[in-house]
mmCIF file of C-alpha atoms in Angstrom:
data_model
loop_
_atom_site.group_PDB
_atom_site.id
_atom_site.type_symbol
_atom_site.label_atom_id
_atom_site.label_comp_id
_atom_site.label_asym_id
_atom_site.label_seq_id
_atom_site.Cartn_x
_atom_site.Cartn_y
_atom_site.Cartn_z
ATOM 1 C CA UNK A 1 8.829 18.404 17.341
ATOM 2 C CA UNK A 2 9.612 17.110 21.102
ATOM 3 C CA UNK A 3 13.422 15.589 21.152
ATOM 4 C CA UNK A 4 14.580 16.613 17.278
ATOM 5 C CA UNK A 5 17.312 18.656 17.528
ATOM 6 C CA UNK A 6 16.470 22.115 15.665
ATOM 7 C CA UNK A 7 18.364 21.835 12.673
ATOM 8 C CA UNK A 8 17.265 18.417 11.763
ATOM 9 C CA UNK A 9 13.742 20.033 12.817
ATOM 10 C CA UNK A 10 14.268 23.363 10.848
ATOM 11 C CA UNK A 11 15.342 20.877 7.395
ATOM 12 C CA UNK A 12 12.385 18.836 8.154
ATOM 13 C CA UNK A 13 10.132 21.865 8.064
ATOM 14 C CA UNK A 14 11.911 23.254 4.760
ATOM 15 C CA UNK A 15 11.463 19.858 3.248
ATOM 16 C CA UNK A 16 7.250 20.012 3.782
ATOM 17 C CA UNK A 17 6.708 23.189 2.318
ATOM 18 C CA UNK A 18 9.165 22.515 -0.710
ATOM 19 C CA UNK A 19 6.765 19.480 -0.988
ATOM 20 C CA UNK A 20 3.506 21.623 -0.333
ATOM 21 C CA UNK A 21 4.397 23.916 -3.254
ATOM 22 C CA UNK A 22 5.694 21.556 -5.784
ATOM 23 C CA UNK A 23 2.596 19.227 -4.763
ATOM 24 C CA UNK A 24 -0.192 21.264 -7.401
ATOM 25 C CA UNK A 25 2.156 20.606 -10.254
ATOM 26 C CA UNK A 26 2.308 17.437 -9.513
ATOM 27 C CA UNK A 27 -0.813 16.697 -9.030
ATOM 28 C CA UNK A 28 -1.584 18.613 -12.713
ATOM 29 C CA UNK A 29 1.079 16.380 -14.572
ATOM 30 C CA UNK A 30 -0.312 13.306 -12.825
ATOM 31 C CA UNK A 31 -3.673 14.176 -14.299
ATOM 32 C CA UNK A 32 -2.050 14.931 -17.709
ATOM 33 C CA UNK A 33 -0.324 11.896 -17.897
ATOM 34 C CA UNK A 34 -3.937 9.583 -16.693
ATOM 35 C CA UNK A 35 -5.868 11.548 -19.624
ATOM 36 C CA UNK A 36 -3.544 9.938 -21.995
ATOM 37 C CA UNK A 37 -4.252 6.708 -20.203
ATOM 38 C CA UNK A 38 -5.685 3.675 -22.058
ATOM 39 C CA UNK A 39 -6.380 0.119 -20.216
ATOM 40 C CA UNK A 40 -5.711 -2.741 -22.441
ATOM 41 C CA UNK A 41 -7.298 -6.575 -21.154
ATOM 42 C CA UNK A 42 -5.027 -9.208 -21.378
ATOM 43 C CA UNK A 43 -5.090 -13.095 -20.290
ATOM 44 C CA UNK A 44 -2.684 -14.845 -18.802
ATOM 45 C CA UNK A 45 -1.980 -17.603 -15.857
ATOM 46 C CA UNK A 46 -0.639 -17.452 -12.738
ATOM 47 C CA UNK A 47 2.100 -19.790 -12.649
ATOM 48 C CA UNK A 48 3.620 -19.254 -8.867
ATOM 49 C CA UNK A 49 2.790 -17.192 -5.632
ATOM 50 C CA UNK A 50 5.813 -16.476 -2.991
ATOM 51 C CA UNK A 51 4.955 -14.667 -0.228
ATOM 52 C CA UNK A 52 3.449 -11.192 -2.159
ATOM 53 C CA UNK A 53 4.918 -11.934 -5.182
ATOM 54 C CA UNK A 54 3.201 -13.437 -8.227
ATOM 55 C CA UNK A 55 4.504 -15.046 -10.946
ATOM 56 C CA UNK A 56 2.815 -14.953 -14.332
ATOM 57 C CA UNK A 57 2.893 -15.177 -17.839
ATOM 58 C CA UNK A 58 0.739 -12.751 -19.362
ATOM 59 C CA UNK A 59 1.225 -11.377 -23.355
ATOM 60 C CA UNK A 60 2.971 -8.037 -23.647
ATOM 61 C CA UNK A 61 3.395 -7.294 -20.001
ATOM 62 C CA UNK A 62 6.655 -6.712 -18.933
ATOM 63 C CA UNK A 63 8.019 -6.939 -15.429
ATOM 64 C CA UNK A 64 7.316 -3.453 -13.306
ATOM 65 C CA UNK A 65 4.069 -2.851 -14.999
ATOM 66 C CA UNK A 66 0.657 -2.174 -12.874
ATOM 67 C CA UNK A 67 -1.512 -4.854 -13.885
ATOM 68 C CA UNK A 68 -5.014 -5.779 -11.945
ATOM 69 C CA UNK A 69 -5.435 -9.530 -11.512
ATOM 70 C CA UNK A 70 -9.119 -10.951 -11.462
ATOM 71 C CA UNK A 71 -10.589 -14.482 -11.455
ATOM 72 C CA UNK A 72 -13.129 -15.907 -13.927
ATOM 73 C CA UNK A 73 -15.667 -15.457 -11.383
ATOM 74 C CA UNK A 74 -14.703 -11.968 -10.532
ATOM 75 C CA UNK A 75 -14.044 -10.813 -13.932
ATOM 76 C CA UNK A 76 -15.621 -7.700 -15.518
ATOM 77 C CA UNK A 77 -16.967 -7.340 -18.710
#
């Protein structure tokens, strides 16, 4: 690593294979966690769009969840 000073460079280092040995357990929990996964529809409306925010009122969703927006026309069945 060209111009990092080798302490910064040696923590760096330390820090990617902490993260390449934790990352299988991750992975495994992630994949725990989806199995127990179920998708629920709901219907709402858009009420306002700033920038990539987007307002809506939707039943039962509460602010921070993942939610997939769709169209009428692109809607799945």
């Amino acid at each position: 690593m060209a111009g990092i000073e080798p302490a910064l460079a040696a923590l760096a280092e330390a820090r990617r294979e902490r993260i390449r040995r934790q990352l299988p357990e991750h992975v495994a929990e992630i994949g725990r966690q989806l199995r127990g996964f179920e998708a629920l529809s709901r219907t709402g409306r858009v009420r306002k769009v700033v920038g990539t925010i987007i307002h809506a009122a939707v039943p039962d969703i509460q602010v921070g969840e993942l939610v997939e927006l769709v169209t009428r026309s692109t809607a799945r069945a």
